[in-house]
PDB file of C-alpha atoms in Angstrom:
ATOM      1  CA  GLU G   1     106.679 196.208 103.330  1.00 53.00           C
ATOM      2  CA  THR G   2     107.315 198.500 106.273  1.00 67.00           C
ATOM      3  CA  GLY G   3     104.525 199.977 108.341  1.00 88.00           C
ATOM      4  CA  VAL G   4     104.009 203.556 109.448  1.00 93.00           C
ATOM      5  CA  THR G   5     106.837 204.842 111.623  1.00 95.00           C
ATOM      6  CA  GLN G   6     107.035 207.966 113.767  1.00 96.00           C
ATOM      7  CA  SER G   7     109.887 209.770 115.475  1.00 96.00           C
ATOM      8  CA  PRO G   8     110.718 210.557 118.140  1.00 97.00           C
ATOM      9  CA  THR G   9     108.877 208.171 120.463  1.00 96.00           C
ATOM     10  CA  HIS G  10     108.809 210.599 123.371  1.00 96.00           C
ATOM     11  CA  LEU G  11     109.568 214.286 123.648  1.00 96.00           C
ATOM     12  CA  ILE G  12     109.601 216.798 126.495  1.00 98.00           C
ATOM     13  CA  LYS G  13     109.402 220.530 125.762  1.00 98.00           C
ATOM     14  CA  THR G  14     108.648 223.686 127.714  1.00 98.00           C
ATOM     15  CA  ARG G  15     105.927 226.231 127.084  1.00 98.00           C
ATOM     16  CA  GLY G  16     106.653 228.582 124.195  1.00 97.00           C
ATOM     17  CA  GLN G  17     109.058 226.230 122.438  1.00 98.00           C
ATOM     18  CA  GLN G  18     108.591 224.753 118.982  1.00 98.00           C
ATOM     19  CA  VAL G  19     108.501 221.071 118.064  1.00 98.00           C
ATOM     20  CA  THR G  20     108.708 218.977 114.899  1.00 98.00           C
ATOM     21  CA  LEU G  21     107.315 215.461 114.734  1.00 98.00           C
ATOM     22  CA  ARG G  22     108.028 213.102 111.850  1.00 98.00           C
ATOM     23  CA  CYS G  23     106.097 210.369 110.101  1.00 97.00           C
ATOM     24  CA  SER G  24     107.114 207.900 107.409  1.00 95.00           C
ATOM     25  CA  SER G  25     104.133 206.517 105.581  1.00 91.00           C
ATOM     26  CA  GLN G  26     103.615 202.904 104.623  1.00 86.00           C
ATOM     27  CA  SER G  27     105.184 202.012 101.284  1.00 82.00           C
ATOM     28  CA  GLY G  28     103.182 203.387  98.363  1.00 84.00           C
ATOM     29  CA  HIS G  29     100.728 205.419 100.443  1.00 88.00           C
ATOM     30  CA  ASN G  30     100.347 208.980  99.158  1.00 89.00           C
ATOM     31  CA  THR G  31      98.198 210.464 101.925  1.00 92.00           C
ATOM     32  CA  VAL G  32      99.112 211.249 105.524  1.00 94.00           C
ATOM     33  CA  SER G  33      96.737 212.358 108.284  1.00 94.00           C
ATOM     34  CA  TRP G  34      97.688 213.649 111.728  1.00 97.00           C
ATOM     35  CA  TYR G  35      95.668 213.228 114.909  1.00 97.00           C
ATOM     36  CA  GLN G  36      96.067 214.528 118.472  1.00 98.00           C
ATOM     37  CA  GLN G  37      94.996 212.261 121.322  1.00 96.00           C
ATOM     38  CA  ALA G  38      94.841 213.797 124.790  1.00 96.00           C
ATOM     39  CA  LEU G  39      95.022 211.435 127.736  1.00 93.00           C
ATOM     40  CA  GLY G  40      91.782 209.488 128.183  1.00 91.00           C
ATOM     41  CA  GLN G  41      90.193 210.871 125.020  1.00 94.00           C
ATOM     42  CA  GLY G  42      89.736 209.771 121.436  1.00 95.00           C
ATOM     43  CA  PRO G  43      92.009 211.108 118.670  1.00 96.00           C
ATOM     44  CA  GLN G  44      91.108 214.422 117.043  1.00 96.00           C
ATOM     45  CA  PHE G  45      91.841 215.156 113.383  1.00 94.00           C
ATOM     46  CA  ILE G  46      94.458 217.881 112.884  1.00 96.00           C
ATOM     47  CA  PHE G  47      94.959 217.837 109.106  1.00 94.00           C
ATOM     48  CA  GLN G  48      95.700 215.672 106.091  1.00 93.00           C
ATOM     49  CA  TYR G  49      98.300 215.985 103.339  1.00 93.00           C
ATOM     50  CA  TYR G  50      97.974 214.647  99.805  1.00 91.00           C
ATOM     51  CA  ARG G  51     100.503 215.295  97.045  1.00 89.00           C
ATOM     52  CA  GLU G  52     102.348 217.740  99.312  1.00 91.00           C
ATOM     53  CA  GLU G  53      99.266 219.939  99.804  1.00 92.00           C
ATOM     54  CA  GLU G  54      97.022 220.308 102.844  1.00 91.00           C
ATOM     55  CA  ASN G  55      93.776 218.474 102.042  1.00 88.00           C
ATOM     56  CA  GLY G  56      91.476 219.170 104.957  1.00 88.00           C
ATOM     57  CA  ARG G  57      91.994 220.576 108.427  1.00 91.00           C
ATOM     58  CA  GLY G  58      90.330 220.110 111.788  1.00 91.00           C
ATOM     59  CA  ASN G  59      89.683 222.701 114.458  1.00 92.00           C
ATOM     60  CA  PHE G  60      93.314 223.496 115.295  1.00 96.00           C
ATOM     61  CA  PRO G  61      94.994 226.938 115.318  1.00 96.00           C
ATOM     62  CA  PRO G  62      97.527 227.991 112.663  1.00 96.00           C
ATOM     63  CA  ARG G  63     100.448 227.327 115.005  1.00 97.00           C
ATOM     64  CA  PHE G  64      99.857 223.675 114.027  1.00 98.00           C
ATOM     65  CA  SER G  65     101.356 223.293 110.561  1.00 97.00           C
ATOM     66  CA  GLY G  66     102.627 220.474 108.422  1.00 96.00           C
ATOM     67  CA  LEU G  67     104.607 219.398 105.413  1.00 96.00           C
ATOM     68  CA  GLN G  68     104.562 216.440 103.089  1.00 95.00           C
ATOM     69  CA  PHE G  69     107.634 215.546 101.077  1.00 93.00           C
ATOM     70  CA  PRO G  70     107.910 213.989  97.601  1.00 91.00           C
ATOM     71  CA  ASN G  71     108.515 210.573  99.191  1.00 88.00           C
ATOM     72  CA  TYR G  72     105.171 211.069 101.050  1.00 89.00           C
ATOM     73  CA  SER G  73     106.762 211.308 104.485  1.00 92.00           C
ATOM     74  CA  SER G  74     105.393 214.117 106.619  1.00 96.00           C
ATOM     75  CA  GLU G  75     106.168 216.516 109.443  1.00 97.00           C
ATOM     76  CA  LEU G  76     103.928 218.121 112.033  1.00 98.00           C
ATOM     77  CA  ASN G  77     105.189 221.414 113.447  1.00 98.00           C
ATOM     78  CA  VAL G  78     103.764 223.080 116.520  1.00 98.00           C
ATOM     79  CA  ASN G  79     104.873 226.602 117.458  1.00 97.00           C
ATOM     80  CA  ALA G  80     104.475 228.417 120.764  1.00 97.00           C
ATOM     81  CA  LEU G  81     103.760 225.224 122.692  1.00 98.00           C
ATOM     82  CA  GLU G  82     101.064 225.333 125.367  1.00 98.00           C
ATOM     83  CA  LEU G  83     100.498 222.950 128.271  1.00 97.00           C
ATOM     84  CA  ASP G  84      97.346 221.622 126.573  1.00 97.00           C
ATOM     85  CA  ASP G  85      99.444 220.477 123.608  1.00 98.00           C
ATOM     86  CA  SER G  86     100.624 217.570 125.771  1.00 98.00           C
ATOM     87  CA  ALA G  87      99.238 214.516 123.996  1.00 97.00           C
ATOM     88  CA  LEU G  88      99.948 211.461 121.876  1.00 96.00           C
ATOM     89  CA  TYR G  89     100.340 212.541 118.251  1.00 97.00           C
ATOM     90  CA  LEU G  90      99.370 209.885 115.735  1.00 97.00           C
ATOM     91  CA  CYS G  91      99.911 209.828 112.026  1.00 96.00           C
ATOM     92  CA  ALA G  92      98.064 207.576 109.620  1.00 94.00           C
ATOM     93  CA  SER G  93      98.857 206.812 106.012  1.00 92.00           C
ATOM     94  CA  SER G  94      96.627 205.585 103.215  1.00 88.00           C
ATOM     95  CA  PHE G  95      95.965 205.728  99.526  1.00 84.00           C
ATOM     96  CA  TYR G  96      93.897 208.781  98.663  1.00 79.00           C
ATOM     97  CA  ASP G  97      90.167 208.083  99.201  1.00 73.00           C
ATOM     98  CA  SER G  98      90.933 204.643 100.624  1.00 78.00           C
ATOM     99  CA  ASP G  99      88.675 203.418 103.404  1.00 78.00           C
ATOM    100  CA  THR G 100      91.607 202.117 105.413  1.00 84.00           C
ATOM    101  CA  GLN G 101      94.185 204.229 107.234  1.00 88.00           C
ATOM    102  CA  TYR G 102      97.211 202.636 108.881  1.00 91.00           C
ATOM    103  CA  PHE G 103      98.326 204.242 112.122  1.00 94.00           C
ATOM    104  CA  GLY G 104     101.824 204.656 113.460  1.00 94.00           C
ATOM    105  CA  PRO G 105     102.756 204.060 117.117  1.00 94.00           C
ATOM    106  CA  GLY G 106     102.591 207.771 117.943  1.00 96.00           C
ATOM    107  CA  THR G 107     104.839 210.386 119.523  1.00 97.00           C
ATOM    108  CA  ARG G 108     104.179 211.229 123.155  1.00 96.00           C
ATOM    109  CA  LEU G 109     104.700 214.988 123.650  1.00 98.00           C
ATOM    110  CA  THR G 110     104.894 216.442 127.153  1.00 98.00           C
ATOM    111  CA  VAL G 111     104.876 220.222 127.567  1.00 98.00           C
ATOM    112  CA  LEU G 112     106.079 221.522 130.945  1.00 97.00           C
TER     113      LEU G 112
ATOM    114  CA  LYS W   1      78.981 218.726 113.206  1.00 86.00           C
ATOM    115  CA  GLN W   2      79.435 214.976 113.703  1.00 91.00           C
ATOM    116  CA  GLU W   3      79.778 213.828 117.301  1.00 94.00           C
ATOM    117  CA  VAL W   4      80.604 210.283 118.356  1.00 97.00           C
ATOM    118  CA  THR W   5      79.915 208.952 121.848  1.00 97.00           C
ATOM    119  CA  GLN W   6      80.923 205.685 123.456  1.00 97.00           C
ATOM    120  CA  ILE W   7      79.264 204.307 126.544  1.00 93.00           C
ATOM    121  CA  PRO W   8      80.409 203.014 128.955  1.00 92.00           C
ATOM    122  CA  ALA W   9      83.794 204.724 129.303  1.00 95.00           C
ATOM    123  CA  ALA W  10      85.152 201.686 131.132  1.00 96.00           C
ATOM    124  CA  LEU W  11      84.111 198.072 131.506  1.00 95.00           C
ATOM    125  CA  SER W  12      85.421 195.190 133.606  1.00 96.00           C
ATOM    126  CA  VAL W  13      84.327 191.600 133.009  1.00 96.00           C
ATOM    127  CA  PRO W  14      85.501 188.136 134.060  1.00 97.00           C
ATOM    128  CA  GLU W  15      87.199 186.004 131.451  1.00 97.00           C
ATOM    129  CA  GLY W  16      84.769 184.112 129.236  1.00 97.00           C
ATOM    130  CA  GLU W  17      81.978 186.670 129.341  1.00 97.00           C
ATOM    131  CA  ASN W  18      80.786 188.293 126.144  1.00 96.00           C
ATOM    132  CA  LEU W  19      81.610 191.987 125.707  1.00 96.00           C
ATOM    133  CA  VAL W  20      79.152 194.512 124.304  1.00 96.00           C
ATOM    134  CA  LEU W  21      80.516 197.943 123.405  1.00 97.00           C
ATOM    135  CA  ASN W  22      78.288 200.758 122.219  1.00 97.00           C
ATOM    136  CA  CYS W  23      78.911 203.664 119.863  1.00 98.00           C
ATOM    137  CA  SER W  24      76.488 206.392 118.805  1.00 98.00           C
ATOM    138  CA  PHE W  25      76.851 209.185 116.262  1.00 97.00           C
ATOM    139  CA  THR W  26      74.742 212.272 115.656  1.00 95.00           C
ATOM    140  CA  ASP W  27      74.814 212.586 111.847  1.00 91.00           C
ATOM    141  CA  SER W  28      73.603 209.508 109.967  1.00 90.00           C
ATOM    142  CA  ALA W  29      75.177 210.670 106.683  1.00 88.00           C
ATOM    143  CA  ILE W  30      78.242 208.517 107.150  1.00 90.00           C
ATOM    144  CA  TYR W  31      80.439 206.830 104.572  1.00 88.00           C
ATOM    145  CA  ASN W  32      81.633 204.096 106.911  1.00 91.00           C
ATOM    146  CA  LEU W  33      82.271 203.228 110.554  1.00 95.00           C
ATOM    147  CA  GLN W  34      85.340 201.549 111.985  1.00 95.00           C
ATOM    148  CA  TRP W  35      86.253 199.915 115.264  1.00 97.00           C
ATOM    149  CA  PHE W  36      89.843 200.196 116.483  1.00 97.00           C
ATOM    150  CA  ARG W  37      91.801 198.681 119.336  1.00 97.00           C
ATOM    151  CA  GLN W  38      94.427 200.675 121.224  1.00 96.00           C
ATOM    152  CA  ASP W  39      96.842 199.231 123.754  1.00 94.00           C
ATOM    153  CA  PRO W  40      98.209 201.632 126.407  1.00 88.00           C
ATOM    154  CA  GLY W  41     100.430 204.316 124.881  1.00 81.00           C
ATOM    155  CA  LYS W  42     100.299 202.681 121.452  1.00 85.00           C
ATOM    156  CA  GLY W  43      98.854 203.398 118.036  1.00 89.00           C
ATOM    157  CA  LEU W  44      95.550 202.134 116.687  1.00 94.00           C
ATOM    158  CA  THR W  45      94.828 198.747 115.123  1.00 94.00           C
ATOM    159  CA  SER W  46      91.798 198.494 112.853  1.00 93.00           C
ATOM    160  CA  LEU W  47      89.465 195.664 113.858  1.00 96.00           C
ATOM    161  CA  LEU W  48      86.417 195.988 111.622  1.00 96.00           C
ATOM    162  CA  LEU W  49      85.157 198.402 108.979  1.00 94.00           C
ATOM    163  CA  ILE W  50      81.474 198.610 108.092  1.00 95.00           C
ATOM    164  CA  GLN W  51      80.369 200.434 104.963  1.00 92.00           C
ATOM    165  CA  SER W  52      77.234 202.563 105.269  1.00 91.00           C
ATOM    166  CA  SER W  53      75.327 200.068 103.101  1.00 93.00           C
ATOM    167  CA  GLN W  54      76.173 197.131 105.380  1.00 94.00           C
ATOM    168  CA  ARG W  55      74.452 196.024 108.574  1.00 95.00           C
ATOM    169  CA  GLU W  56      77.289 194.031 110.123  1.00 95.00           C
ATOM    170  CA  GLN W  57      80.809 192.696 109.802  1.00 96.00           C
ATOM    171  CA  THR W  58      82.407 189.700 111.461  1.00 96.00           C
ATOM    172  CA  SER W  59      85.986 188.672 112.104  1.00 95.00           C
ATOM    173  CA  GLY W  60      86.637 185.697 114.346  1.00 96.00           C
ATOM    174  CA  ARG W  61      85.218 186.409 117.796  1.00 97.00           C
ATOM    175  CA  LEU W  62      84.342 189.978 116.800  1.00 97.00           C
ATOM    176  CA  ASN W  63      81.055 191.119 115.326  1.00 97.00           C
ATOM    177  CA  ALA W  64      80.060 194.710 114.669  1.00 97.00           C
ATOM    178  CA  SER W  65      76.587 195.900 113.738  1.00 97.00           C
ATOM    179  CA  LEU W  66      75.530 199.205 112.245  1.00 97.00           C
ATOM    180  CA  ASP W  67      72.120 200.883 112.405  1.00 96.00           C
ATOM    181  CA  LYS W  68      72.629 204.062 110.445  1.00 93.00           C
ATOM    182  CA  SER W  69      69.093 205.357 110.866  1.00 92.00           C
ATOM    183  CA  SER W  70      69.356 205.339 114.642  1.00 95.00           C
ATOM    184  CA  GLY W  71      73.025 206.400 114.637  1.00 96.00           C
ATOM    185  CA  ARG W  72      74.299 203.370 116.510  1.00 97.00           C
ATOM    186  CA  SER W  73      76.915 200.654 116.237  1.00 98.00           C
ATOM    187  CA  THR W  74      77.671 197.794 118.600  1.00 97.00           C
ATOM    188  CA  LEU W  75      80.841 195.743 118.863  1.00 97.00           C
ATOM    189  CA  TYR W  76      80.417 192.247 120.286  1.00 97.00           C
ATOM    190  CA  ILE W  77      83.420 190.266 121.471  1.00 97.00           C
ATOM    191  CA  ALA W  78      82.568 186.660 122.250  1.00 97.00           C
ATOM    192  CA  ALA W  79      84.172 184.646 125.026  1.00 97.00           C
ATOM    193  CA  SER W  80      86.465 187.429 126.235  1.00 97.00           C
ATOM    194  CA  GLN W  81      90.098 186.718 127.106  1.00 97.00           C
ATOM    195  CA  PRO W  82      92.611 188.688 129.221  1.00 97.00           C
ATOM    196  CA  GLY W  83      94.383 189.572 125.960  1.00 96.00           C
ATOM    197  CA  ASP W  84      91.274 191.513 124.911  1.00 97.00           C
ATOM    198  CA  SER W  85      92.043 194.098 127.606  1.00 97.00           C
ATOM    199  CA  ALA W  86      92.559 197.379 125.749  1.00 97.00           C
ATOM    200  CA  THR W  87      90.737 200.556 124.776  1.00 97.00           C
ATOM    201  CA  TYR W  88      88.257 200.186 121.938  1.00 98.00           C
ATOM    202  CA  LEU W  89      87.493 203.198 119.771  1.00 98.00           C
ATOM    203  CA  CYS W  90      84.851 203.684 117.128  1.00 97.00           C
ATOM    204  CA  ALA W  91      85.265 206.232 114.351  1.00 96.00           C
ATOM    205  CA  VAL W  92      83.083 207.422 111.503  1.00 95.00           C
ATOM    206  CA  THR W  93      83.907 208.894 108.125  1.00 90.00           C
ATOM    207  CA  SER W  94      81.221 211.343 107.083  1.00 82.00           C
ATOM    208  CA  PHE W  95      80.279 211.906 103.449  1.00 70.00           C
ATOM    209  CA  LYS W  96      82.324 214.677 101.923  1.00 61.00           C
ATOM    210  CA  ALA W  97      84.320 215.090 105.126  1.00 63.00           C
ATOM    211  CA  ALA W  98      87.354 217.237 104.566  1.00 62.00           C
ATOM    212  CA  GLY W  99      90.338 215.040 103.883  1.00 64.00           C
ATOM    213  CA  ASN W 100      88.426 211.808 104.554  1.00 72.00           C
ATOM    214  CA  LYS W 101      88.925 212.473 108.256  1.00 87.00           C
ATOM    215  CA  LEU W 102      87.902 210.083 110.991  1.00 92.00           C
ATOM    216  CA  THR W 103      85.753 211.374 113.855  1.00 94.00           C
ATOM    217  CA  PHE W 104      86.415 209.297 116.954  1.00 97.00           C
ATOM    218  CA  GLY W 105      84.489 208.556 120.101  1.00 97.00           C
ATOM    219  CA  GLY W 106      86.183 208.798 123.470  1.00 97.00           C
ATOM    220  CA  GLY W 107      86.724 205.050 123.693  1.00 97.00           C
ATOM    221  CA  THR W 108      85.732 202.268 126.074  1.00 97.00           C
ATOM    222  CA  ARG W 109      88.502 200.945 128.311  1.00 97.00           C
ATOM    223  CA  VAL W 110      88.049 197.193 128.760  1.00 98.00           C
ATOM    224  CA  LEU W 111      89.580 195.005 131.452  1.00 97.00           C
ATOM    225  CA  VAL W 112      89.092 191.251 131.228  1.00 97.00           C
ATOM    226  CA  LYS W 113      89.949 189.626 134.545  1.00 97.00           C
ATOM    227  CA  PRO W 114      91.368 186.077 134.577  1.00 95.00           C
TER     228      PRO W 114
END
């Protein structure tokens, strides 16, 4: 059984660019959540996907969007990057309504 | 709106001392509370999960208590070791939260000195 994986590990972009981050959920998990963790802070919920539909969203602007694929893997897309988007982006997979979410190692995004 | 606070933000203790980490939350209508460990630049590892109906959970040297009425949880780590150095985060799941989201505190950064 493989755990949650994320790619890439690190990424450097410039302001105004677009970025796509990827997450492969743990085997059998049908729900993926994305979190943003700024340096020195706790993670903040961006959104969750279940059965390829958005199932809850935090306080993030529409330029943060996502996808979930039939194999339950997921993408996080951020348009018009801003300096404050620099953060560690974490995805977590679970069974729907499960108490336990399993986190990936994260993607470190730096916006210059 | 649920808010989670962790105090202190950082803690340094000599090896062998017991660690006491505090977490408070503003809305007592929670489904559960979890404690996570995060090593620098890494993802999160779940340590303990306490359901809203429970008062405490134990795993090895770790013990977490929950007082829902006062909006507080405490993580105790007995006989600390240098390998316990990490950031510890608490997170709550509120009833009917959109997407079963976790609301995290800012974390307590722990350094255990040999």
